[in-house]
Short mmCIF file of C-alpha atoms in Angstrom, two decimals:
data_model
loop_
_atom_site.label_atom_id
_atom_site.label_comp_id
_atom_site.label_asym_id
_atom_site.label_seq_id
_atom_site.Cartn_x
_atom_site.Cartn_y
_atom_site.Cartn_z
CA MET A 1 0.03 0.04 -0.06
CA ALA A 2 1.22 3.49 -0.89
CA THR A 3 2.61 5.64 2.09
CA LYS A 4 0.24 8.53 2.85
CA TYR A 5 1.71 11.98 3.39
CA THR A 6 0.03 14.90 5.00
CA ILE A 7 1.67 18.34 5.00
CA THR A 8 0.41 20.62 7.93
CA GLY A 9 0.05 24.29 8.13
CA PRO A 10 3.45 25.41 9.28
CA ALA A 11 5.31 23.09 6.82
CA TYR A 12 3.35 24.29 3.81
CA ILE A 13 3.27 28.04 4.73
CA LYS A 14 7.01 28.19 4.99
CA LEU A 15 7.67 26.15 1.83
CA PHE A 16 5.49 28.59 -0.01
CA PHE A 17 7.11 31.60 1.70
CA HIS A 18 10.46 30.32 0.44
CA LEU A 19 9.49 30.38 -3.17
CA ALA A 20 7.57 33.66 -2.58
CA LYS A 21 10.74 35.45 -1.03
CA HIS A 22 12.91 34.40 -3.98
CA PRO A 23 10.83 34.01 -6.94
CA HIS A 24 13.65 34.52 -9.33
CA GLN A 25 16.02 31.89 -7.75
CA ARG A 26 16.12 28.27 -6.85
CA VAL A 27 15.36 27.44 -3.42
CA ASN A 28 15.47 24.15 -1.23
CA GLY A 29 14.85 23.02 2.17
CA VAL A 30 13.62 19.99 4.24
CA LEU A 31 10.50 18.82 5.75
CA ILE A 32 10.49 17.53 9.23
CA GLY A 33 7.64 15.43 11.08
CA LYS A 34 7.13 11.91 12.16
CA GLU A 35 5.59 8.51 10.88
CA LEU A 36 2.21 8.54 12.80
CA SER A 37 1.63 4.74 11.99
CA GLU A 38 2.82 2.28 9.62
CA GLY A 39 2.97 4.04 6.25
CA VAL A 40 1.21 7.32 7.47
CA VAL A 41 3.73 10.25 7.58
CA GLU A 42 2.99 13.92 8.74
CA ALA A 43 5.15 16.84 7.84
CA THR A 44 4.61 19.38 10.57
CA ASP A 45 7.18 21.77 9.76
CA ALA A 46 9.71 23.08 6.98
CA ILE A 47 13.24 24.32 7.54
CA PRO A 48 14.48 26.35 4.55
CA LEU A 49 18.09 25.80 3.56
CA LEU A 50 19.34 27.84 0.30
CA HIS A 51 18.41 30.27 -2.29
CA HIS A 52 21.83 30.97 -3.23
CA TRP A 53 24.45 28.53 -4.97
CA THR A 54 22.08 25.79 -4.49
CA SER A 55 24.10 23.35 -6.55
CA LEU A 56 27.01 23.72 -4.10
CA SER A 57 27.35 21.35 -1.32
CA PRO A 58 29.19 22.70 1.84
CA MET A 59 26.54 25.00 3.30
CA MET A 60 23.91 22.33 2.27
CA GLU A 61 25.68 19.77 4.40
CA ILE A 62 26.10 21.93 7.35
CA GLY A 63 22.38 23.14 7.15
CA LEU A 64 21.03 19.59 6.81
CA ASP A 65 23.18 18.56 9.91
CA LEU A 66 21.77 21.43 11.91
CA ALA A 67 18.13 20.84 10.68
CA GLY A 68 18.48 17.19 11.67
CA GLN A 69 19.73 17.96 15.16
CA TYR A 70 16.88 20.51 15.53
CA ALA A 71 14.50 17.97 14.44
CA GLU A 72 15.73 15.47 16.84
CA SER A 73 15.77 17.76 19.71
CA ALA A 74 11.85 18.42 19.00
CA GLY A 75 11.24 14.74 18.85
CA LEU A 76 10.83 14.79 15.05
CA LYS A 77 12.79 13.44 12.03
CA VAL A 78 13.69 14.89 8.58
CA VAL A 79 11.12 13.20 6.38
CA GLY A 80 11.32 15.01 3.29
CA TYR A 81 12.91 17.46 0.86
CA TYR A 82 11.47 20.32 -1.24
CA GLN A 83 12.70 22.61 -3.99
CA ALA A 84 11.65 25.16 -6.41
CA CYS A 85 13.11 26.39 -9.67
CA GLU A 86 13.44 29.87 -10.92
CA ARG A 87 11.50 28.62 -14.06
CA PRO A 88 7.87 28.42 -13.15
CA GLU A 89 7.22 25.56 -15.57
CA ASP A 90 10.29 23.52 -14.54
CA THR A 91 9.32 20.72 -12.08
CA THR A 92 12.34 18.50 -12.53
CA LEU A 93 14.08 17.34 -9.33
CA PHE A 94 17.48 18.48 -9.89
CA PRO A 95 20.60 15.98 -9.56
CA VAL A 96 21.45 17.76 -6.31
CA GLY A 97 17.88 17.30 -4.91
CA GLU A 98 18.04 13.69 -5.76
CA LYS A 99 21.28 13.31 -3.76
CA ILE A 100 19.82 15.18 -0.80
CA ALA A 101 16.68 13.07 -0.87
CA SER A 102 18.51 10.03 -0.98
CA ARG A 103 20.51 11.11 1.99
CA ILE A 104 17.31 11.75 3.79
CA LYS A 105 16.17 8.34 2.88
CA GLN A 106 19.14 6.75 4.69
CA GLY A 107 17.67 8.20 7.92
CA PHE A 108 13.99 7.73 7.20
CA ASN A 109 12.78 4.98 4.97
CA HIS A 110 9.66 6.68 3.83
CA ALA A 111 11.32 9.95 2.66
CA ILE A 112 9.61 11.99 0.15
CA ALA A 113 10.70 14.88 -2.21
CA PHE A 114 8.37 17.72 -3.52
CA VAL A 115 8.91 20.01 -6.32
CA LEU A 116 6.98 23.31 -6.34
CA ASP A 117 5.15 23.92 -9.47
CA ALA A 118 4.99 27.76 -9.70
CA SER A 119 2.80 27.69 -12.83
CA GLN A 120 0.09 26.08 -10.80
CA ILE A 121 -0.09 28.56 -8.11
CA ASP A 122 -3.63 30.05 -8.11
CA GLY A 123 -4.92 29.70 -4.57
CA THR A 124 -6.63 26.32 -5.25
CA SER A 125 -3.98 23.98 -6.12
CA ALA A 126 -1.18 22.73 -3.65
CA ALA A 127 1.20 23.20 -6.61
CA LEU A 128 3.36 20.41 -5.37
CA VAL A 129 4.80 17.50 -7.44
CA PRO A 130 5.76 14.49 -5.28
CA TYR A 131 8.72 12.44 -6.03
CA VAL A 132 9.32 9.01 -4.81
CA PRO A 133 12.49 6.67 -5.02
CA ALA A 134 12.94 4.76 -8.28
CA ALA A 135 15.28 1.90 -8.77
CA PRO A 136 18.19 1.98 -9.15
CA ASN A 137 19.03 4.09 -6.40
CA PRO A 138 19.61 7.07 -6.21
CA ASN A 139 17.01 7.80 -8.69
CA TRP A 140 13.85 9.62 -8.07
CA LYS A 141 10.64 9.70 -10.27
CA PRO A 142 7.24 11.66 -10.07
CA ALA A 143 4.73 9.90 -7.96
CA SER A 144 1.76 8.37 -9.73
CA SER A 145 -0.72 10.91 -10.93
CA SER A 146 -3.71 8.47 -10.47
CA PRO A 147 -5.19 10.01 -8.36
CA GLN A 148 -3.88 13.40 -8.84
CA PRO A 149 -1.80 14.46 -5.79
CA PHE A 150 -3.49 16.51 -3.24
CA THR A 151 -6.95 15.72 -4.62
CA VAL A 152 -9.67 13.87 -2.46
CA ASP A 153 -8.53 10.24 -2.70
CA SER A 154 -4.81 10.95 -3.04
CA PRO A 155 -2.20 9.74 -0.59
CA TYR A 156 -0.92 13.32 -0.59
CA GLN A 157 -2.97 15.68 1.53
CA LEU A 158 -2.76 19.35 2.87
CA SER A 159 -4.18 19.77 6.36
CA PRO A 160 -6.13 22.01 6.61
CA PRO A 161 -7.15 21.54 2.88
CA ASN A 162 -7.51 25.26 2.37
CA LEU A 163 -3.72 25.73 3.05
CA ALA A 164 -3.05 26.92 -0.69
CA SER A 165 -5.37 29.78 -0.51
CA ARG A 166 -4.35 30.65 2.81
CA ALA A 167 -0.67 30.71 1.86
CA LEU A 168 -1.42 32.93 -1.07
CA ALA A 169 -3.40 35.35 0.87
CA LEU A 170 -0.51 35.59 3.31
CA VAL A 171 1.96 36.58 0.83
CA ARG A 172 -0.46 38.94 -1.17
CA ASP A 173 -2.19 40.74 1.62
CA GLU A 174 0.02 40.59 4.73
CA LYS A 175 3.56 40.12 3.01
CA LEU A 176 4.42 37.70 5.84
CA HIS A 177 7.04 35.99 3.41
CA LEU A 178 9.24 39.07 3.86
CA LYS A 179 9.75 38.03 7.61
CA PHE A 180 10.88 34.60 6.57
CA GLY A 181 14.65 33.72 6.52
CA ASP A 182 16.54 30.60 5.21
CA PHE A 183 20.02 29.20 6.18
CA ASP A 184 21.78 31.33 3.55
CA ASP A 185 19.98 34.59 5.31
CA HIS A 186 21.08 33.24 8.59
CA LEU A 187 24.65 32.91 7.46
CA GLU A 188 24.74 36.66 6.64
CA ASP A 189 22.92 37.62 9.95
CA VAL A 190 23.04 34.95 12.76
CA ALA A 191 19.91 36.70 14.46
CA ILE A 192 17.79 35.16 11.74
CA ASP A 193 16.02 32.10 13.32
CA TRP A 194 15.89 30.00 10.07
CA LEU A 195 15.15 26.78 12.00
CA ARG A 196 11.91 28.15 13.59
CA ASN A 197 10.78 31.27 11.59
CA LYS A 198 8.07 31.83 14.27
CA ALA A 199 7.43 35.41 13.12
CA CYS A 200 5.96 34.44 9.94
CA VAL A 201 3.62 31.73 10.81
CA PRO A 202 0.07 32.74 11.97
CA LYS A 203 -0.81 31.77 15.47
CA ASP A 204 -3.85 29.75 14.47
CA LEU A 205 -1.53 27.45 12.35
CA MET B 1 18.62 64.73 -7.09
CA SER B 2 15.85 64.59 -4.62
CA PRO B 3 16.63 62.39 -1.49
CA SER B 4 14.04 59.58 -2.63
CA ILE B 5 15.71 59.50 -6.16
CA GLU B 6 19.15 59.32 -4.51
CA ASP B 7 17.78 56.25 -2.55
CA LEU B 8 16.62 54.52 -5.89
CA ALA B 9 19.73 55.48 -7.65
CA SER B 10 21.76 53.75 -4.92
CA PHE B 11 20.03 50.42 -6.09
CA ARG B 12 21.65 50.80 -9.41
CA THR B 13 25.10 51.61 -8.28
CA LYS B 14 25.21 49.02 -5.58
CA ASN B 15 23.50 46.43 -7.84
CA PHE B 16 20.77 45.62 -5.18
CA ARG B 17 18.09 43.18 -6.27
CA ALA B 18 15.29 44.13 -3.95
CA SER B 19 12.51 44.42 -6.56
CA GLN B 20 9.45 44.97 -4.23
CA GLU B 21 11.27 47.60 -2.08
CA PHE B 22 12.35 49.42 -5.25
CA ILE B 23 8.90 49.43 -6.63
CA ASP B 24 7.25 50.59 -3.43
CA LYS B 25 9.70 53.50 -3.43
CA ALA B 26 9.71 54.15 -7.17
CA SER B 27 5.95 54.09 -7.85
CA PRO B 28 5.16 57.66 -6.65
CA ILE B 29 8.05 59.03 -8.74
CA LEU B 30 6.93 57.02 -11.88
CA LYS B 31 3.48 58.56 -11.54
CA ASP B 32 5.06 62.07 -12.23
CA VAL B 33 7.49 60.92 -14.70
CA LYS B 34 5.70 62.56 -17.44
CA LYS B 35 5.86 65.95 -15.68
CA ALA B 36 9.59 65.66 -15.04
CA LYS B 37 11.73 68.17 -17.17
CA SER B 38 14.42 66.46 -19.39
CA ASN B 39 17.96 66.33 -18.11
CA ASP B 40 16.89 67.57 -14.62
CA ASP B 41 16.39 65.26 -11.60
CA GLY B 42 17.87 61.89 -12.91
CA THR B 43 14.35 60.40 -13.20
CA HIS B 44 15.49 58.47 -16.21
CA PHE B 45 18.24 56.81 -14.01
CA VAL B 46 15.19 55.69 -11.84
CA VAL B 47 13.03 54.31 -14.80
CA ASN B 48 15.65 51.96 -16.22
CA PRO B 49 16.15 49.66 -13.18
CA ALA B 50 12.40 49.78 -12.38
CA THR B 51 11.76 48.23 -15.71
CA VAL B 52 14.61 45.68 -15.26
CA ALA B 53 13.32 44.69 -11.72
CA LEU B 54 9.83 44.20 -12.93
CA THR B 55 10.13 42.12 -16.11
CA ARG B 56 12.11 38.91 -15.38
CA LYS B 57 10.08 36.09 -16.78
CA GLN B 58 11.70 33.60 -14.49
CA CYS B 59 9.85 35.24 -11.35
CA ALA B 60 6.33 33.60 -11.12
CA LEU B 61 5.69 35.57 -7.98
CA ASP B 62 7.97 38.58 -8.47
CA VAL B 63 6.38 41.94 -8.24
CA GLY B 64 4.73 41.24 -11.60
CA ARG B 65 3.79 44.75 -12.35
CA LEU B 66 4.02 44.72 -16.10
CA ASP B 67 1.65 48.00 -16.15
CA ILE B 68 4.54 49.79 -14.48
CA ALA B 69 7.23 48.11 -16.59
CA LYS B 70 5.46 49.21 -19.76
CA THR B 71 4.90 52.80 -18.60
CA ALA B 72 8.62 52.89 -17.49
CA TRP B 73 9.64 51.56 -20.94
CA LYS B 74 7.49 54.11 -22.74
CA ALA B 75 8.87 57.10 -20.74
CA LEU B 76 12.44 55.86 -21.37
CA SER B 77 11.81 55.43 -25.15
CA GLU B 78 10.43 59.00 -25.39
CA ARG B 79 13.35 60.31 -23.29
CA ILE B 80 16.20 58.66 -25.01
CA GLY B 81 14.56 57.38 -28.32
CA HIS B 82 13.07 54.05 -29.65
CA ASP B 83 16.32 53.17 -31.36
CA SER B 84 18.40 53.14 -28.43
CA PRO B 85 19.96 49.68 -27.47
CA ARG B 86 18.91 50.17 -23.74
CA VAL B 87 15.34 50.66 -24.89
CA ILE B 88 15.38 47.85 -27.29
CA LEU B 89 16.87 45.59 -24.40
CA LEU B 90 14.16 46.62 -22.06
CA GLN B 91 11.60 45.78 -24.82
CA GLY B 92 13.18 42.40 -24.84
CA LEU B 93 12.95 42.02 -21.15
CA ILE B 94 9.10 42.93 -21.32
CA MET B 95 8.76 40.38 -24.05
CA GLU B 96 10.33 37.73 -21.84
CA ALA B 97 7.43 38.22 -19.46
CA THR B 98 4.60 38.43 -22.14
CA GLU B 99 5.65 36.22 -25.33
CA SER B 100 6.77 32.72 -26.06
CA LEU B 101 10.28 32.07 -25.48
CA ASP B 102 10.83 31.05 -29.05
CA THR B 103 9.63 34.54 -30.14
CA VAL B 104 11.98 36.24 -27.61
CA LEU B 105 14.99 34.14 -28.86
CA ARG B 106 14.40 35.19 -32.38
CA PHE B 107 14.17 38.82 -31.25
CA TYR B 108 17.28 38.61 -29.52
CA GLU B 109 19.12 36.72 -32.19
CA SER B 110 18.05 39.39 -34.58
CA GLU B 111 19.24 42.32 -32.43
CA ALA B 112 22.55 40.59 -31.57
CA SER B 113 23.38 40.19 -35.16
CA LYS B 114 22.59 43.85 -35.84
CA ASN B 115 24.58 45.07 -32.65
CA GLN B 116 27.62 42.73 -32.51
CA HIS B 117 29.64 45.08 -30.67
CA ASN B 118 26.98 45.23 -27.80
CA PRO B 119 27.26 42.12 -25.74
CA SER B 120 23.83 42.58 -24.02
CA PHE B 121 21.52 41.11 -26.57
CA TRP B 122 23.81 38.01 -26.87
CA LYS B 123 23.81 37.58 -23.12
CA ARG B 124 20.06 37.89 -23.02
CA GLN B 125 19.97 35.27 -25.98
CA ILE B 126 21.96 32.92 -23.81
CA SER B 127 19.76 33.56 -20.80
CA VAL B 128 16.87 32.62 -22.74
CA LEU B 129 18.33 29.49 -23.99
CA ARG B 130 19.08 28.57 -20.41
CA GLN B 131 15.33 29.37 -19.50
CA MET B 132 14.25 27.04 -22.29
CA GLY B 133 16.20 24.36 -20.68
CA ARG B 134 18.54 24.17 -23.80
CA ILE B 135 21.71 23.85 -21.49
CA GLU B 136 24.19 22.63 -23.98
CA GLU B 137 23.33 25.40 -26.47
CA ALA B 138 23.55 27.92 -23.69
CA ILE B 139 26.97 26.63 -22.57
CA ASN B 140 28.20 26.67 -26.24
CA GLU B 141 26.91 30.26 -26.93
CA LEU B 142 28.32 31.39 -23.57
CA ARG B 143 31.75 29.86 -24.24
CA LEU B 144 31.80 31.57 -27.67
CA PHE B 145 30.58 34.90 -26.03
CA LEU B 146 33.49 34.70 -23.44
CA ASP B 147 35.94 34.05 -26.42
CA THR B 148 34.89 37.42 -27.59
CA PHE B 149 34.20 39.32 -24.45
CA TYR B 150 36.66 37.86 -22.08
CA ASN B 151 36.50 40.69 -19.58
CA ASP B 152 32.82 39.90 -18.92
CA LEU B 153 32.90 38.80 -15.27
CA GLU B 154 29.02 38.12 -15.17
CA GLY B 155 29.43 35.94 -18.07
CA TRP B 156 32.07 33.64 -16.35
CA LEU B 157 30.10 33.44 -13.17
CA GLU B 158 26.99 32.50 -15.12
CA LEU B 159 29.07 29.79 -16.86
CA ALA B 160 30.32 28.43 -13.42
CA ASP B 161 26.53 28.42 -12.26
CA ILE B 162 25.41 26.50 -15.28
CA TYR B 163 28.24 23.92 -14.87
CA SER B 164 27.49 23.66 -11.25
CA SER B 165 23.83 22.98 -11.87
CA CYS B 166 24.74 20.00 -14.09
CA CYS B 167 27.17 18.74 -11.22
CA GLN B 168 30.14 19.58 -13.54
CA TYR B 169 32.27 20.95 -10.67
CA THR B 170 35.70 20.86 -12.33
CA SER B 171 34.41 22.81 -15.31
CA ALA B 172 32.87 25.30 -12.98
CA LEU B 173 36.14 25.75 -11.13
CA GLN B 174 37.81 26.46 -14.69
CA ALA B 175 35.19 29.17 -15.33
CA LEU B 176 35.63 30.63 -11.72
CA SER B 177 39.40 30.76 -12.20
CA HIS B 178 38.88 33.26 -15.04
CA ALA B 179 36.45 35.27 -12.79
CA LEU B 180 39.12 35.42 -10.13
CA LEU B 181 41.66 36.77 -12.81
CA LEU B 182 39.15 39.57 -13.50
CA ALA B 183 38.14 40.39 -9.96
CA PRO B 184 40.88 39.21 -7.55
CA GLN B 185 39.55 41.66 -4.96
CA ASN B 186 36.14 40.26 -4.50
CA PRO B 187 35.64 37.90 -1.66
CA PHE B 188 32.43 36.47 -2.91
CA THR B 189 34.04 35.03 -5.94
CA PHE B 190 36.70 33.27 -3.71
CA LEU B 191 33.68 31.97 -1.61
CA GLN B 192 32.19 30.54 -4.63
CA PHE B 193 35.39 29.05 -5.66
CA ALA B 194 35.93 27.58 -2.24
CA GLU B 195 32.24 26.10 -2.15
CA THR B 196 32.74 24.69 -5.69
CA ALA B 197 35.99 23.16 -4.88
CA PHE B 198 34.36 21.45 -1.88
CA SER B 199 31.52 20.22 -4.00
CA ALA B 200 34.14 18.82 -6.55
CA GLY B 201 35.64 16.86 -3.65
CA ASP B 202 38.96 19.01 -3.37
CA ILE B 203 38.76 19.59 0.30
CA GLN B 204 42.18 21.00 0.51
CA LEU B 205 41.61 23.47 -2.33
CA ALA B 206 38.30 24.57 -0.75
CA LEU B 207 40.08 25.16 2.57
CA ARG B 208 42.70 27.27 1.03
CA ASN B 209 40.06 29.57 -0.62
CA PHE B 210 37.86 29.73 2.43
CA LEU B 211 41.08 31.07 4.19
CA ILE B 212 41.57 33.55 1.50
CA VAL B 213 38.21 34.89 2.09
CA ILE B 214 38.88 35.33 5.77
CA ASP B 215 42.13 37.06 5.03
CA MET B 216 39.99 39.53 3.10
CA SER B 217 37.43 40.11 5.88
CA ASP B 218 37.45 41.85 9.25
CA GLN B 219 38.76 40.19 12.39
CA THR B 220 35.33 40.02 13.97
CA PRO B 221 33.20 37.16 12.32
CA VAL B 222 30.25 38.81 10.71
CA GLY B 223 28.48 38.69 7.42
CA PHE B 224 30.16 36.61 4.68
CA SER B 225 33.37 35.79 6.96
CA VAL B 226 30.91 33.73 9.18
CA ARG B 227 30.05 31.63 6.02
CA ALA B 228 33.79 31.26 5.30
CA TRP B 229 34.55 30.21 8.91
CA TRP B 230 31.80 27.56 8.64
CA GLY B 231 33.51 26.37 5.58
CA VAL B 232 36.95 26.14 7.24
CA LYS B 233 35.43 24.14 10.09
CA LEU B 234 33.77 21.74 7.65
CA CYS B 235 36.96 21.29 5.60
CA ALA B 236 39.15 21.03 8.71
CA ARG B 237 36.79 18.43 10.16
CA ARG B 238 36.75 16.34 6.96
CA LEU B 239 40.40 16.41 6.72
CA ILE B 240 41.04 15.41 10.33
CA HIS B 241 38.33 12.70 10.24
CA PRO B 242 37.68 11.60 6.67
CA PRO B 243 34.57 9.71 6.25
CA ALA B 244 34.89 6.03 5.76
CA GLY B 245 35.56 5.05 2.27
CA THR B 246 36.62 8.46 1.15
CA SER B 247 40.16 9.54 0.09
CA ASN B 248 41.69 12.92 1.07
CA GLU B 249 43.74 13.04 -1.89
CA SER B 250 43.53 16.49 -3.60
CA PRO B 251 42.86 16.52 -7.38
CA SER B 252 44.53 19.85 -7.50
CA LYS B 253 47.52 18.54 -5.41
CA THR B 254 46.91 21.07 -2.72
CA PRO B 255 48.56 19.99 0.41
CA VAL B 256 46.88 19.71 3.83
CA PRO B 257 48.12 22.44 6.12
CA LYS B 258 50.52 21.16 8.78
CA ASN B 259 48.71 22.93 11.42
CA ILE B 260 45.22 21.71 10.44
CA LYS B 261 44.32 20.90 14.04
CA LEU B 262 45.02 24.39 15.18
CA ILE B 263 42.96 25.62 12.14
CA ASP B 264 40.10 23.43 13.25
CA GLN B 265 40.38 24.76 16.73
CA LEU B 266 40.38 28.32 15.56
CA ALA B 267 37.58 27.85 13.14
CA THR B 268 35.52 26.41 16.25
CA GLU B 269 36.27 29.48 18.21
CA ARG B 270 35.50 31.87 15.40
CA VAL B 271 32.14 30.45 14.65
CA LEU B 272 31.17 30.11 18.37
CA THR B 273 32.13 33.79 18.83
CA ALA B 274 29.82 34.73 15.99
CA TYR B 275 26.98 33.12 18.08
CA SER B 276 28.15 34.24 21.44
CA GLY B 277 26.16 37.55 21.77
CA GLU B 278 22.43 38.32 21.75
CA ARG B 279 22.04 38.01 18.07
CA GLY B 280 23.34 34.20 18.11
CA ILE B 281 20.97 33.31 20.94
CA HIS B 282 18.27 31.37 18.82
CA ASN B 283 20.64 28.92 17.31
CA ARG B 284 23.67 28.94 19.81
CA ASP B 285 22.71 25.40 21.29
CA VAL B 286 22.42 23.60 18.00
CA VAL B 287 25.59 25.17 16.74
CA SER B 288 27.56 24.37 19.85
CA ARG B 289 26.38 20.65 19.59
CA TRP B 290 27.31 20.38 15.94
CA MET B 291 30.72 21.83 16.84
CA THR B 292 31.45 19.08 19.39
CA SER B 293 30.08 16.12 17.10
CA ASN B 294 32.18 14.36 14.63
#
């Protein structure tokens, strides 16, 4: 049976903010969460890594290590990877993304990767393309589109279901994404709390 | 120039990419652009970057104000003429946001052949090839371009970025070597070189270049020097405790410093110093734990 994945409020909002803050650049980060029961994974938060030199590895390695330690301290695990491309219509998982997703899979067997499809952002669609492991390792492939991810019977869900419209409104109306910072931002100013980003997530989420 | 125009002019001279902030500041000025007298308050210096900031097609959620872009383009073309290469280039940028990339590519190819001494159209042509995913063609065109315009620093950095995106790190290092010749005073290029060397598996070369960045910075670890000290720490740890199954041999034959353990200790101290004050309070614990783990 296919593993079920649920992405909750803070995870989706932060992932969306990462794209919104750097629409002209590639961005990537990780999802943290836990396996609720066999084959049921909940991603409860997102930790943004880079928007600069995203194909280079040293800061990625450090960021991944720190994110993993933070997740562990919160009783969670790194469960997935996300990225977005500077070209809205490009939903390929980059070679670097495959490597990172494979590394995450070493620590969490049900690891998942998501690519943001900016061309689908309209407030109704999750605009996420899931990628799952494909043999031979370390390749990844888009998940089955039957049923379409993030629709009613799909193993991929947002919780609550209106997160897409909420995220878009938070960017357009409140510009909360401007308070968001990733590891690249943190390296320029260590006061930026890239692991938590509390200031940009509404209290009700 | 008025203070607000001075502010906006600084975006151009300092090469800031802060599109939304620029638009928020520029919009009131652009509303009055038609009333401005010619050659008076530098308004035309504002209009140019406003259009550039607005019309990058890659930005799905960028400011997206094509209305402002077109107003700015019209004002600029009335001021300096429709035939100005700058105006034509800005027209191309607007087309990148509104037309198919095939159409835009043909436009730039035509303008590049008419303006062979002006590299801008060729560069946009290469950028469009990259946007279309025609990476091999983009690389070939960029290499031809750099054969002709060797001094174009941006071109070498773009070539390095394209190679890195394909995980061709050795080729990226070669491109960055040319960038370093052109801009030996720029610590960011050394930083990019260091991170690319690390990605290519040449830890010793990466360490050397992270240390060059530190040499170019102030004593107090802040800003880009924090990133460099993190890089030094990562490299030193890797050289002292190589992961199982890996080799520490440097492809560039760069030697391991004899005092590598002292470098490691210094990097630890410098990074922890960066997090020691009030500003580092949020992440101090997780950083300290990382420093003491292997």
